[in-house]
Coordinates of C-alpha atoms (C1' of nucleotides) in Angstrom, one line a residue:
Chain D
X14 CA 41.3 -47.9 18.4
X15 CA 39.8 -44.5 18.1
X16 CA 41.4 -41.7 15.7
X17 CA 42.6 -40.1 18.8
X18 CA 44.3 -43.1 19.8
X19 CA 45.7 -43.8 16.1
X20 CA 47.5 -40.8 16.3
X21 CA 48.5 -40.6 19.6
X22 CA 49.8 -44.2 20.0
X23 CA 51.7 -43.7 16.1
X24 CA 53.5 -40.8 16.9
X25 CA 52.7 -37.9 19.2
X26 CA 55.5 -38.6 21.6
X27 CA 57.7 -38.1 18.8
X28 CA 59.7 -34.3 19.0
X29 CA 59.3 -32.8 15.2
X30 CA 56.5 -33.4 13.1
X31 CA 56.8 -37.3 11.3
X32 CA 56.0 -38.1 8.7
X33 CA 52.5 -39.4 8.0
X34 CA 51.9 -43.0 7.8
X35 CA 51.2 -43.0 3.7
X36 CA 54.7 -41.2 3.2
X37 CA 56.2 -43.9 5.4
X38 CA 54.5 -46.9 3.9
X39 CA 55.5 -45.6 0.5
X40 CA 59.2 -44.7 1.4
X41 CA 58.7 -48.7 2.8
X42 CA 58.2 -49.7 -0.2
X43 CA 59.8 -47.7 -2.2
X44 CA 63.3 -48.9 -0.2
X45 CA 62.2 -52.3 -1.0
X46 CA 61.8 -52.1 -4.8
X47 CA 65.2 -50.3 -5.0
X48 CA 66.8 -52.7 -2.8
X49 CA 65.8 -55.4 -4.8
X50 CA 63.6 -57.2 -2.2
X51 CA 60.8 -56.5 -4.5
X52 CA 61.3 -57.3 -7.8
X53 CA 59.8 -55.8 -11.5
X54 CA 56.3 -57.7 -11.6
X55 CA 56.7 -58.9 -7.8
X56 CA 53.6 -58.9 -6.0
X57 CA 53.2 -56.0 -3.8
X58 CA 51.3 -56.5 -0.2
X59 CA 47.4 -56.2 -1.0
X60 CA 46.2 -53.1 1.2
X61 CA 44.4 -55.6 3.2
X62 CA 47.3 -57.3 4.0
X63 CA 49.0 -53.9 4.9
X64 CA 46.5 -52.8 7.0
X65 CA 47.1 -56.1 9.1
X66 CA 51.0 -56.1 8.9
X67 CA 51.1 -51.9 9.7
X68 CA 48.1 -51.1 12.0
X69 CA 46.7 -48.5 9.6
X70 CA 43.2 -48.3 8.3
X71 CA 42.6 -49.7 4.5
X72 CA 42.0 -45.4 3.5
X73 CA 45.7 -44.8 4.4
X74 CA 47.4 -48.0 3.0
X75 CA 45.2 -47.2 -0.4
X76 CA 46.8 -43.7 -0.6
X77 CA 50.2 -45.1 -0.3
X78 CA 49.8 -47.8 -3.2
X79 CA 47.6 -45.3 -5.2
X80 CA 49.8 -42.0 -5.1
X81 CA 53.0 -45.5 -5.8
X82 CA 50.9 -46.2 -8.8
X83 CA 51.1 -42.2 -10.0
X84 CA 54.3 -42.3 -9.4
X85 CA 55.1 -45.1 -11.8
X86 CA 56.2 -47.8 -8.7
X87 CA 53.9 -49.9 -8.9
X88 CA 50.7 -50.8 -11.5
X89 CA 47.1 -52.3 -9.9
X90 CA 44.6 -54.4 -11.4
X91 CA 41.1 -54.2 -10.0
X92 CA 40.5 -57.8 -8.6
X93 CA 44.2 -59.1 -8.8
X94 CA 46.6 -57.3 -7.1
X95 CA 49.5 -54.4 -6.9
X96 CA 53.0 -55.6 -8.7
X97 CA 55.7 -53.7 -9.2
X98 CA 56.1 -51.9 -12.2
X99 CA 58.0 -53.2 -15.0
X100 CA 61.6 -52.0 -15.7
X101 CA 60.6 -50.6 -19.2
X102 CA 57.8 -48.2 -17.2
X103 CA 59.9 -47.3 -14.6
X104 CA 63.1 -46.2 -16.7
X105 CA 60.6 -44.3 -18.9
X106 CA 60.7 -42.0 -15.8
X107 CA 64.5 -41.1 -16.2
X108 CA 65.9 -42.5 -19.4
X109 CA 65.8 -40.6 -22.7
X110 CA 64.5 -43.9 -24.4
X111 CA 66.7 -46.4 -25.0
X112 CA 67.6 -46.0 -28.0
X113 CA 67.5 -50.0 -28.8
X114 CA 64.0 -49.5 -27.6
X115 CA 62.9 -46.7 -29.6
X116 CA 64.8 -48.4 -32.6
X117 CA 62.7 -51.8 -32.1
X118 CA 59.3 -49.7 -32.0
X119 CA 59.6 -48.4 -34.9
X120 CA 59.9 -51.8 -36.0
X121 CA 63.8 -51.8 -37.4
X122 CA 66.9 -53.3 -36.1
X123 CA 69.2 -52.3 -33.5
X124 CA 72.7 -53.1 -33.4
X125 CA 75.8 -51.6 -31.7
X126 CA 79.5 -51.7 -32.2
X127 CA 82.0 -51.0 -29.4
X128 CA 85.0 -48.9 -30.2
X129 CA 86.4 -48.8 -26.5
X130 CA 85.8 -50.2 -23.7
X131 CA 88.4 -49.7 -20.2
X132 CA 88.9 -48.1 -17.4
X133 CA 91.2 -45.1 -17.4
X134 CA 92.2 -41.8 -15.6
X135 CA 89.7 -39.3 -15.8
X136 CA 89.6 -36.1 -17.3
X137 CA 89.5 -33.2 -14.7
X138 CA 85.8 -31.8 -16.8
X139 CA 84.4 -35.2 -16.6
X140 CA 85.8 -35.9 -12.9
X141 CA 84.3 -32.9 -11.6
X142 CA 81.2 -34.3 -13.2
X143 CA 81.0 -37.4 -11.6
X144 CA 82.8 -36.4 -8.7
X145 CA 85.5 -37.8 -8.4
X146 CA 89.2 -36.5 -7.8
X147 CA 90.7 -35.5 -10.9
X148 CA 92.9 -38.4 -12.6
X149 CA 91.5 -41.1 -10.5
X150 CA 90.2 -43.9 -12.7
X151 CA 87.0 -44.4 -14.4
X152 CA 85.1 -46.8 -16.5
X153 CA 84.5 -46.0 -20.4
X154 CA 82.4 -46.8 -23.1
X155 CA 82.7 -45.9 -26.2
X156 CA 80.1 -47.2 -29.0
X157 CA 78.2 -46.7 -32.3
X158 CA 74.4 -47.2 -32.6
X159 CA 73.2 -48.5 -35.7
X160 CA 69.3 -48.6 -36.7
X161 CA 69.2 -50.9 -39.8
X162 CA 73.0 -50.4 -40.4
X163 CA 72.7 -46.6 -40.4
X164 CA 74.6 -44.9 -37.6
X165 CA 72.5 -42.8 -35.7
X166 CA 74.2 -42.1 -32.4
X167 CA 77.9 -42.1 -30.8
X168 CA 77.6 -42.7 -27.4
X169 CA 80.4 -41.5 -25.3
X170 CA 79.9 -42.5 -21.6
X171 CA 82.0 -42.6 -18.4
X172 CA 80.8 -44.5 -15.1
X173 CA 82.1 -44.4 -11.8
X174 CA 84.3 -47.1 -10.9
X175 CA 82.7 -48.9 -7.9
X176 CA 79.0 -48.5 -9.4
X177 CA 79.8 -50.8 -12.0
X178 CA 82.4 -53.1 -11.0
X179 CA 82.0 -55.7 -13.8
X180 CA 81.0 -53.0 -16.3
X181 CA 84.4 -53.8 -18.2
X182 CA 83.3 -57.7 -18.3
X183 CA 80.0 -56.3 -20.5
X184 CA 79.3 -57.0 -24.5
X185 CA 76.7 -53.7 -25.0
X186 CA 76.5 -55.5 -28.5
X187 CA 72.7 -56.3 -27.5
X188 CA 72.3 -54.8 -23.9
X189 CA 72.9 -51.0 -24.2
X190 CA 74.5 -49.3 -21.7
X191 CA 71.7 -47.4 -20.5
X192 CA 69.8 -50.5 -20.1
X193 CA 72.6 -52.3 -18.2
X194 CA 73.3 -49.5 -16.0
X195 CA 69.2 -49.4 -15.2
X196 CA 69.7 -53.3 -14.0
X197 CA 72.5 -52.4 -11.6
X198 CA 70.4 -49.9 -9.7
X199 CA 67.3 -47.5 -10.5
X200 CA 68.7 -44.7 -11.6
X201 CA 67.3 -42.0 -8.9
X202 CA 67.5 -39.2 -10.7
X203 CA 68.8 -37.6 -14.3
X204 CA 70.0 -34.7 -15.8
X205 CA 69.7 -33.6 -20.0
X206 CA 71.2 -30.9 -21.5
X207 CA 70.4 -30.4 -25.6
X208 CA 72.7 -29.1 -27.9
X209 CA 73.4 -28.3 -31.1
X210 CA 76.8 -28.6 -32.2
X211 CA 79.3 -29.3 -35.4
X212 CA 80.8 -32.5 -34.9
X213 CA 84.4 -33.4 -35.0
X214 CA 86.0 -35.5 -37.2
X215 CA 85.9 -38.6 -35.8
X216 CA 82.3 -38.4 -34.7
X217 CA 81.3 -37.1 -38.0
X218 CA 83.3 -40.2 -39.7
X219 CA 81.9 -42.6 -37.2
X220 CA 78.3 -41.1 -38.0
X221 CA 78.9 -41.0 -41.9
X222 CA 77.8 -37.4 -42.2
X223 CA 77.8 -35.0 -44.7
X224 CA 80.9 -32.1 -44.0
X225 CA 78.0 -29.2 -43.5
X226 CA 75.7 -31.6 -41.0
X227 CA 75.2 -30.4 -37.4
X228 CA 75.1 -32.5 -34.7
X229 CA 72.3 -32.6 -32.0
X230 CA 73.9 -33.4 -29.1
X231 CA 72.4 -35.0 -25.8
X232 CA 74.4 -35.3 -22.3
X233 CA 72.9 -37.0 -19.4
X234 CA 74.5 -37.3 -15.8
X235 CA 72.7 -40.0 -13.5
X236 CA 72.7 -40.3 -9.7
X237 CA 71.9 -43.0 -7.5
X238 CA 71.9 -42.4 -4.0
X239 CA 72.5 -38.8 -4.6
X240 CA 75.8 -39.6 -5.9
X241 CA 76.6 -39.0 -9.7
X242 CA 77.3 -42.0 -11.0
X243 CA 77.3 -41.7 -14.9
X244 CA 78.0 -39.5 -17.5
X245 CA 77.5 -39.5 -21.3
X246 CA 77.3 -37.7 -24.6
X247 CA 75.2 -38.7 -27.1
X248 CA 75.9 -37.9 -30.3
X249 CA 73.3 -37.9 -33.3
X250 CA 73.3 -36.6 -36.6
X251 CA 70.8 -33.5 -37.3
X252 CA 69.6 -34.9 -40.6
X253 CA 68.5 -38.2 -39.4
X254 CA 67.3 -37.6 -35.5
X255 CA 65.0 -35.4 -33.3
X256 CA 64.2 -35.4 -29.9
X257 CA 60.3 -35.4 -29.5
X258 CA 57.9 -34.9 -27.2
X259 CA 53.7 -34.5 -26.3
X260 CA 52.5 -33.1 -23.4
X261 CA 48.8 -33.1 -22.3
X262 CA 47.9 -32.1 -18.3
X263 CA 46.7 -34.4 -16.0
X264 CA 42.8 -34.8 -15.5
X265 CA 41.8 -33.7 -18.4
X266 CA 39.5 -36.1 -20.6
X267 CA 41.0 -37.3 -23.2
X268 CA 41.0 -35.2 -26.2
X269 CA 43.1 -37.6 -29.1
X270 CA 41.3 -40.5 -29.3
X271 CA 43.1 -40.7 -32.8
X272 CA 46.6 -40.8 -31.3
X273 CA 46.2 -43.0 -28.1
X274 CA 49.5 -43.2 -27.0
X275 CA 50.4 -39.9 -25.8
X276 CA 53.7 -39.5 -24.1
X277 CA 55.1 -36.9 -21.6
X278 CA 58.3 -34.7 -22.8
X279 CA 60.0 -36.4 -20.4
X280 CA 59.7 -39.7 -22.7
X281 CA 61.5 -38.4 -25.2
X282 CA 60.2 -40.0 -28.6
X283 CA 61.3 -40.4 -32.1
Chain E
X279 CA 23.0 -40.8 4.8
X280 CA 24.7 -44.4 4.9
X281 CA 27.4 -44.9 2.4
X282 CA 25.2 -47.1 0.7
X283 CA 23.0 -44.7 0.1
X284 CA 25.6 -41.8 -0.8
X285 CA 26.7 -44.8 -3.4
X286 CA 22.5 -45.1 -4.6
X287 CA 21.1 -41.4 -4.3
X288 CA 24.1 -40.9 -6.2
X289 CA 24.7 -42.6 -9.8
X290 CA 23.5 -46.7 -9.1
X291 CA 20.1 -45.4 -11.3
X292 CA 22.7 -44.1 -14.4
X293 CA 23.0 -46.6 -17.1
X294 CA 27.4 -46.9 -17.9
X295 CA 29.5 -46.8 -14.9
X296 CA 29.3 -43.2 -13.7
X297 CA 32.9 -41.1 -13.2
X298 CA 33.7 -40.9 -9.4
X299 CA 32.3 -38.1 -7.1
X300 CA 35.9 -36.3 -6.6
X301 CA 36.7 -36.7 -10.5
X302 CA 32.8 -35.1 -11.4
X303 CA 34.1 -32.3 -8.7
X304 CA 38.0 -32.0 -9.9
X305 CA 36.3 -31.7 -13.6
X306 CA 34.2 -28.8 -12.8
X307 CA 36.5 -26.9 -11.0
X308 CA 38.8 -27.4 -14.1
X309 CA 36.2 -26.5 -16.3
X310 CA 35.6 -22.8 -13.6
X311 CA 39.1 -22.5 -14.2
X312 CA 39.6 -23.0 -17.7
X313 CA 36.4 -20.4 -18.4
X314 CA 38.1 -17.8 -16.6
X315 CA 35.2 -18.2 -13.8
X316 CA 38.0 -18.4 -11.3
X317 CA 41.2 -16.6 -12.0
X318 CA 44.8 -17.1 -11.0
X319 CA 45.0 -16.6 -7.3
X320 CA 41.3 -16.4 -7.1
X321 CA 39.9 -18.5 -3.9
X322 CA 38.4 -22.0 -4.4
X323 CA 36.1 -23.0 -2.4
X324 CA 37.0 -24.8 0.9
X325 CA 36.5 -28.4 1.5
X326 CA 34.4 -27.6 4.0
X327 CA 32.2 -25.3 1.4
X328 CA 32.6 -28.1 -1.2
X329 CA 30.8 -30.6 1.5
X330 CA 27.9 -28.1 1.7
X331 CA 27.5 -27.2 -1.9
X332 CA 28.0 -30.7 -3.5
X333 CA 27.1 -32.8 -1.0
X334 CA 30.4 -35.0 -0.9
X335 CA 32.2 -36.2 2.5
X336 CA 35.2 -34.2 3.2
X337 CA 37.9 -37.0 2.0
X338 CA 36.3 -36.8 -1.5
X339 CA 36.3 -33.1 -1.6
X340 CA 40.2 -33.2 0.1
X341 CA 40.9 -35.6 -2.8
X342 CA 39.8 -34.1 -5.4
X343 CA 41.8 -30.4 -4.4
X344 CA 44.3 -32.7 -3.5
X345 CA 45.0 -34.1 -7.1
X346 CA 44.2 -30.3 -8.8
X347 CA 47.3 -29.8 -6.3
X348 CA 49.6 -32.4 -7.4
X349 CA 48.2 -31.7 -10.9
X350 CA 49.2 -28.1 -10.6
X351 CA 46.0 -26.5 -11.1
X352 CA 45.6 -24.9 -8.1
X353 CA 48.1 -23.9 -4.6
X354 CA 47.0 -25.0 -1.3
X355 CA 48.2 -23.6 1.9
X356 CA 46.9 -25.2 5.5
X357 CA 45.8 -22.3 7.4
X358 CA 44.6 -20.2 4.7
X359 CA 42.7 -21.6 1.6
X360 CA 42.8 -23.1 -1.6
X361 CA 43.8 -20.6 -4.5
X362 CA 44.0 -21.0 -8.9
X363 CA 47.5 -21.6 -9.7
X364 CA 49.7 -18.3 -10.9
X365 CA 49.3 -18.7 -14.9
X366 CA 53.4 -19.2 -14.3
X367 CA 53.6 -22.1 -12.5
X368 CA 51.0 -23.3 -15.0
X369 CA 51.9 -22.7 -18.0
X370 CA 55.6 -24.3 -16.8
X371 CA 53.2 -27.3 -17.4
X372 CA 52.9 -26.4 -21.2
X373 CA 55.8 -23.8 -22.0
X374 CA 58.9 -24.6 -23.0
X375 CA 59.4 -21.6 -20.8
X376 CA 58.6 -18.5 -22.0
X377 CA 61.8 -17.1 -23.2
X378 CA 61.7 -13.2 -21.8
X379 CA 60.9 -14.8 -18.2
X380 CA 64.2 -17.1 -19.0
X381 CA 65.9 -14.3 -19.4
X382 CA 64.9 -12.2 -16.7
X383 CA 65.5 -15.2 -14.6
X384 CA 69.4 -14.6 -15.6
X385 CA 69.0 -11.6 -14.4
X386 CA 69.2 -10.1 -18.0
X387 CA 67.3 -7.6 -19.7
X388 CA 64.9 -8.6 -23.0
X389 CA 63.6 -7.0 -25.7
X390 CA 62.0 -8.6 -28.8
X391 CA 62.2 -7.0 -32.5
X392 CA 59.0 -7.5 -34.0
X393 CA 59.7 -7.9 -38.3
X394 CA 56.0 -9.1 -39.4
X395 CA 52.9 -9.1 -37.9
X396 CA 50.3 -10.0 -40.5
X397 CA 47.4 -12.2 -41.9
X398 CA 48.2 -14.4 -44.9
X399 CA 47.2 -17.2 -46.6
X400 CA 49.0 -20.7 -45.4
X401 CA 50.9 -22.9 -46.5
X402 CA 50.2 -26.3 -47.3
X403 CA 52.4 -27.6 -44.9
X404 CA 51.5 -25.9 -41.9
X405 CA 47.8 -25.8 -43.1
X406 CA 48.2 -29.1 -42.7
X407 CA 49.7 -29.0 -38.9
X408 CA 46.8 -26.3 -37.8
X409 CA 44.0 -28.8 -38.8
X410 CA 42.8 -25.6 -41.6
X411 CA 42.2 -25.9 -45.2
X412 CA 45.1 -24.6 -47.6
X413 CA 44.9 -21.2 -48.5
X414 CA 42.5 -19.9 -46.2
X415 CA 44.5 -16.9 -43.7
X416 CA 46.0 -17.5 -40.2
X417 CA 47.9 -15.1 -38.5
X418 CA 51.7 -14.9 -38.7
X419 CA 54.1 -12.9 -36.6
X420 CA 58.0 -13.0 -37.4
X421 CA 60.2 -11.6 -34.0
X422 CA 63.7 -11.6 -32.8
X423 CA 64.5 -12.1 -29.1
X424 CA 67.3 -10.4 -27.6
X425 CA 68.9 -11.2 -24.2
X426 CA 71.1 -8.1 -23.4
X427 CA 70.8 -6.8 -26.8
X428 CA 72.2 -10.2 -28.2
X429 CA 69.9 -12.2 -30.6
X430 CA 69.1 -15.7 -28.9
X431 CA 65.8 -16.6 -30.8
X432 CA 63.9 -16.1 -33.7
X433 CA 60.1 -17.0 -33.5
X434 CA 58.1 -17.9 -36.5
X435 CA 54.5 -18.3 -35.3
X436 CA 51.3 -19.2 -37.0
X437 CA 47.9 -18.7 -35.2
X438 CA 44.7 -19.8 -36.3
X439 CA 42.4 -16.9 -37.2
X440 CA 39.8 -17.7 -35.2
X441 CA 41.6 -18.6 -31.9
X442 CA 42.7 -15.1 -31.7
X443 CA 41.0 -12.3 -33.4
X444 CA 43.1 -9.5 -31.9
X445 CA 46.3 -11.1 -32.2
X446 CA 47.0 -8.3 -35.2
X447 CA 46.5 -5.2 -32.7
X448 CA 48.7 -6.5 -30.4
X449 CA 52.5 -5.4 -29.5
X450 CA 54.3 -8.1 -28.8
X451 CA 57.3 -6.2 -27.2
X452 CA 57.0 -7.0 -24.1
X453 CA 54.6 -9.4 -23.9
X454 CA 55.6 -12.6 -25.8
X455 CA 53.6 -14.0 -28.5
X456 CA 53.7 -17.4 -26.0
X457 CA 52.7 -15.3 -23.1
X458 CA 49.9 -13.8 -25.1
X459 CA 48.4 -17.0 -25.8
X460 CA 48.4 -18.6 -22.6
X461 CA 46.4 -15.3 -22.0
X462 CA 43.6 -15.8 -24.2
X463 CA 43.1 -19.4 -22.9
X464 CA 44.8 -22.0 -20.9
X465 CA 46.8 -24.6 -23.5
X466 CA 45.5 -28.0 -23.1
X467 CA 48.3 -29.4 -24.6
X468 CA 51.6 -28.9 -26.5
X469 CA 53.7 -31.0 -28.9
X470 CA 58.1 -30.3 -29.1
X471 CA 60.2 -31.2 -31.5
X472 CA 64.1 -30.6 -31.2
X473 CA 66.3 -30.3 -34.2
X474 CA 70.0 -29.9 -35.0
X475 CA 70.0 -27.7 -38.1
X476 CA 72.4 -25.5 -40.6
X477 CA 70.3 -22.2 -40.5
X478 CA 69.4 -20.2 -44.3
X479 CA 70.7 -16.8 -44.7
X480 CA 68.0 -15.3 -43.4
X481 CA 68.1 -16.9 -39.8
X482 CA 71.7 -16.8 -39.7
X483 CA 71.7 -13.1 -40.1
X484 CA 69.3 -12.5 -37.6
X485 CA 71.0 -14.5 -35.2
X486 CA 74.4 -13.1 -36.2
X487 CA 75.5 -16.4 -36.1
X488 CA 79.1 -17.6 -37.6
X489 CA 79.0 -19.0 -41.1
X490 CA 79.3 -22.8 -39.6
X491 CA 77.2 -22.5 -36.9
X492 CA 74.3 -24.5 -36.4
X493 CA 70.8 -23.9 -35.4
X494 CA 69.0 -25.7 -31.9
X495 CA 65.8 -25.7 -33.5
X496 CA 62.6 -26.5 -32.0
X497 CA 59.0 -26.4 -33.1
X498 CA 55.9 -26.6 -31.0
X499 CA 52.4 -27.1 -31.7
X500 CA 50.3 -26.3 -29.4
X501 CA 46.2 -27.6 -28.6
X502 CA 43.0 -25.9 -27.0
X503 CA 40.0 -27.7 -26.8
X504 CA 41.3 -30.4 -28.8
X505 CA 42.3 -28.4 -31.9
X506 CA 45.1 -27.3 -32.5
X507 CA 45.7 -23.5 -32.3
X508 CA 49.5 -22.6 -33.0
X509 CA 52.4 -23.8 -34.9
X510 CA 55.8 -21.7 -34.0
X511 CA 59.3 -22.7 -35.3
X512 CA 61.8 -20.8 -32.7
X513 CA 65.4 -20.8 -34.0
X514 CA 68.2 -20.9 -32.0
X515 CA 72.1 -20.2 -32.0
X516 CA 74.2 -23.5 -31.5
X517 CA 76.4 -21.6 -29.8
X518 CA 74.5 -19.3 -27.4
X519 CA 71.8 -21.5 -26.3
X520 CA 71.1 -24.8 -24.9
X521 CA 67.9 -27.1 -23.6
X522 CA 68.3 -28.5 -20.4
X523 CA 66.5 -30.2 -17.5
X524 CA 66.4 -32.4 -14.6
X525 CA 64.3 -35.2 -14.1
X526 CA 63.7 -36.3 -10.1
X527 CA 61.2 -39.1 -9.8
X528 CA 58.4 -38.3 -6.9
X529 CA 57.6 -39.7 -3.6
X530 CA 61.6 -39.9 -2.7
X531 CA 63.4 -37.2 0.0
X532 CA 65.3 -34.9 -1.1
X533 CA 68.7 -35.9 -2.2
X534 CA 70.2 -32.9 -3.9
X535 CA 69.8 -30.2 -0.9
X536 CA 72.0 -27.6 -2.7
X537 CA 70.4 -27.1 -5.9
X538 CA 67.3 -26.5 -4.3
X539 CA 65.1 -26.2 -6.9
X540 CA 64.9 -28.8 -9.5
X541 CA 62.8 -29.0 -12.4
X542 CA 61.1 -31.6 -14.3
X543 CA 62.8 -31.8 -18.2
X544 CA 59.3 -30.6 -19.0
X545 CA 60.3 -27.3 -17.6
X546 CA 63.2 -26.5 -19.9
X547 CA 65.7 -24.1 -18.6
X548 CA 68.2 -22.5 -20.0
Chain I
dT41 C1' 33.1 -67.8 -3.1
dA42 C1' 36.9 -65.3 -1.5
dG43 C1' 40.1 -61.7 -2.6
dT44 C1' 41.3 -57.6 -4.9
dG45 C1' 41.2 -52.7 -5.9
dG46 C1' 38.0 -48.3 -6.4
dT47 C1' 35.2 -45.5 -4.0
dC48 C1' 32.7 -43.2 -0.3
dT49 C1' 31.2 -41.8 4.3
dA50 C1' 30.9 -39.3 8.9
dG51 C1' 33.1 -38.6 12.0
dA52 C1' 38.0 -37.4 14.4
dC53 C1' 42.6 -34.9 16.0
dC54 C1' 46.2 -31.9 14.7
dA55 C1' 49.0 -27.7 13.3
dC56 C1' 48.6 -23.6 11.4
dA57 C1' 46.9 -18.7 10.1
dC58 C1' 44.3 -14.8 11.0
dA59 C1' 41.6 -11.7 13.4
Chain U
dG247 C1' 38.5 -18.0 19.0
dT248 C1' 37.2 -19.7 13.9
dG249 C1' 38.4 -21.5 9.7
dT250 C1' 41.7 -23.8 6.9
dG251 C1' 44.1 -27.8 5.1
dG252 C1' 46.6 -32.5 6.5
dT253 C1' 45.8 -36.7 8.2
dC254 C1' 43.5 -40.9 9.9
dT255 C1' 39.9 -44.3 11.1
dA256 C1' 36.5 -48.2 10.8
dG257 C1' 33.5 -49.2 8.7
dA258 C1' 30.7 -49.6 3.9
dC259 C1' 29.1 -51.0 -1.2
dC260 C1' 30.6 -52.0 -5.7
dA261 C1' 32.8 -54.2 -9.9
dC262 C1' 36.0 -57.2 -11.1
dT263 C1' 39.0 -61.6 -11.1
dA264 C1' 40.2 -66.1 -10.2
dC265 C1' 39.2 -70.4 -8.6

DNA sequence: TAGTGGTCTAGACCACACA
DNA sequence: GTGTGGTCTAGACCACTAC
């Protein structure tokens, strides 16, 4: 098969431009990591194989599984294969940590205690939010993080209904609700705002902080499928939490050898 | 020339493994850029040019402009060339964004209050967080933002001496001590932390912030050439200011067609 | 030894922009 | 037209891993 024939036969009958063949085979693959049909560690087709199973050259099927592995899909080892990223790499992408995570690396002890948990009508800020028609019924969470048996966050968080169907049937004593929502369904795509704010009673109670203590506040609203399908507050007292984050640009040599693990703002730290 | 000879002529006589062709090329175009040899919008040089100059087949020259594209470094357009990104779209790679473009972006009008401008000894703290030795000078300025004549931020910077030597002379009205620096030289990499905090007198008066109102705080430190060349604390009203962001994860279509343009959470807004 | 990813080549066709 | 980037191919050599 020439070139010429490699593009004609792939798609010059088509009417608008298509995509190219990389974009496709990604988006392939992609779909079936999200689906589920490949799992976290899974093996992923060698570009060998995909160049047998798709037609294209070994060039093309390398740029899809190399521009994956940018992208956090997928990790390669030179001489063993292309598996599908772990969970804990991938969520980096769109989590603010987890906060049982971030608690564990720093090398202390997570636990959580649920005020609330049920499903209820909606209020019309938090519908419009999620979407939803005012007053139908959502799920709620309502919790207390504890790092060493401080309290360092209130977590406030409302999920739609049919994302989540046995959301109500969950413990969130050991799997937070960040973390469970992240099994459902990668989340596809996140939104933060940061505030600062005093805290109300309850919250400030819950937290056990001092009457002059500002909150920092964190909401996050999750989509899958371009659909909102979650929506929390996070709140965390200003004496005993910061949001932190390093940021070095891409193809640069590295220039920290002291501090190896550099993370982007994205993966909020700390 | 066979490939095996591209591979032999090329690095098989050097003693470590050698850094690929395209990396060797994206480095030195970064390093063009970074010495002001090639200015924003300035032309870089074609692939085709690249394969004459350097020797390299046209998918190694196309990979390497490629990744500086992805990377941000530098704007292709088919049909035209390959141009140096606009120092704005790179510093969004460093900048929390620079606050009087925010603004403007609002479609408000900014002006900044400059209180001190001065050299002075340092602190031990922030001696500390520049990499300097106690006591010696760095340069200091002390400003209040306004957005339509409102306070939103005040910026405590520190500068080392020798980074900027004409920092001192310089106005800082319009242009923004950020803006300044990204002048001088690219930043290579930058370091946020967000706080929650009750402001002092001082801060709160500035601000004209209500006597219970809490401060978004956030510090950045930010590196050239692997040393660190700025330490600001930038102060802002609980009440009048929030950090926000999105977070999309690549290589996925577009699934939010009416808010067109979406930013990373590295790009703060707002 | 066979399979994997990492890189590279020397061509090719295409759509597009600009004169 | 000419030059540009965008894509694709069908090979190749290499280092590495696993058996």
């Amino acid at each position: 098969m020439t070139a010429a024939n490699a593009q004609g036969c792939g798609y010059s009958h088509m009417t608008s431009t298509p995509k190219p063949r990389y974009q496709q085979l990604k988006e392939q693959i992609i779909s079936r990591i999200s689906s589920g049909d490949l799992r976290p560690l899974d093996r992923v087709p060698s570009e060998h194989e995909l160049v047998g199973s798709t037609g294209v050259s070994r060039m093309t099927a390398n740029r899809a599984l190399r521009e994956l592995t940018d992208e956090g899909y997928v990790e390669r080892v030179a001489g063993v294969g292309t598996f599908v990223a772990d969970l804990k790499a991938a969520s980096h992408l769109l989590e603010v940590r987890n906060i049982a995570d971030e608690i564990q690396m720093r090398g202390h002890e997570h636990r959580a205690s649920v005020i609330d948990l049920e499903s209820r009508p909606v209020a019309p800020d938090i519908a419009d939010l999620l979407h939803v028609s005012a007053g139908s019924r959502v799920n709620h969470v309502f919790l207390v993080h504890f790092e060493n048996d401080i309290p360092i966050q209130v977590e406030d968080r409302y999920v739609t209904i049919d994302f989540a169907n046995d959301f109500l049937d969950q413990n969130f004593q050991n799997v937070t609700p960040s973390a469970y929502l992240s099994l459902i369904a990668p989340l596809q795509e996140a939104e933060h705002v940061v505030r600062a704010k005093m805290p109300g009673a309850r919250i400030r109670r819950l937290l056990k902080m001092r009457a002059k203590e500002p909150c920092l506040v964190v909401t996050r609203r999750t989509w899958v499928s371009a659909r909102p399908v979650s929506f929390a507050r996070l709140f965390h007292p200003g004496s005993r939490f910061e949001l932190a984050g390093r940021y070095r640009p891409p193809g640069i040599a590295n220039s920290h050898p002291q501090d190896s693990n550099i993370v982007e703002l994205r993966n909020f730290d700390r």
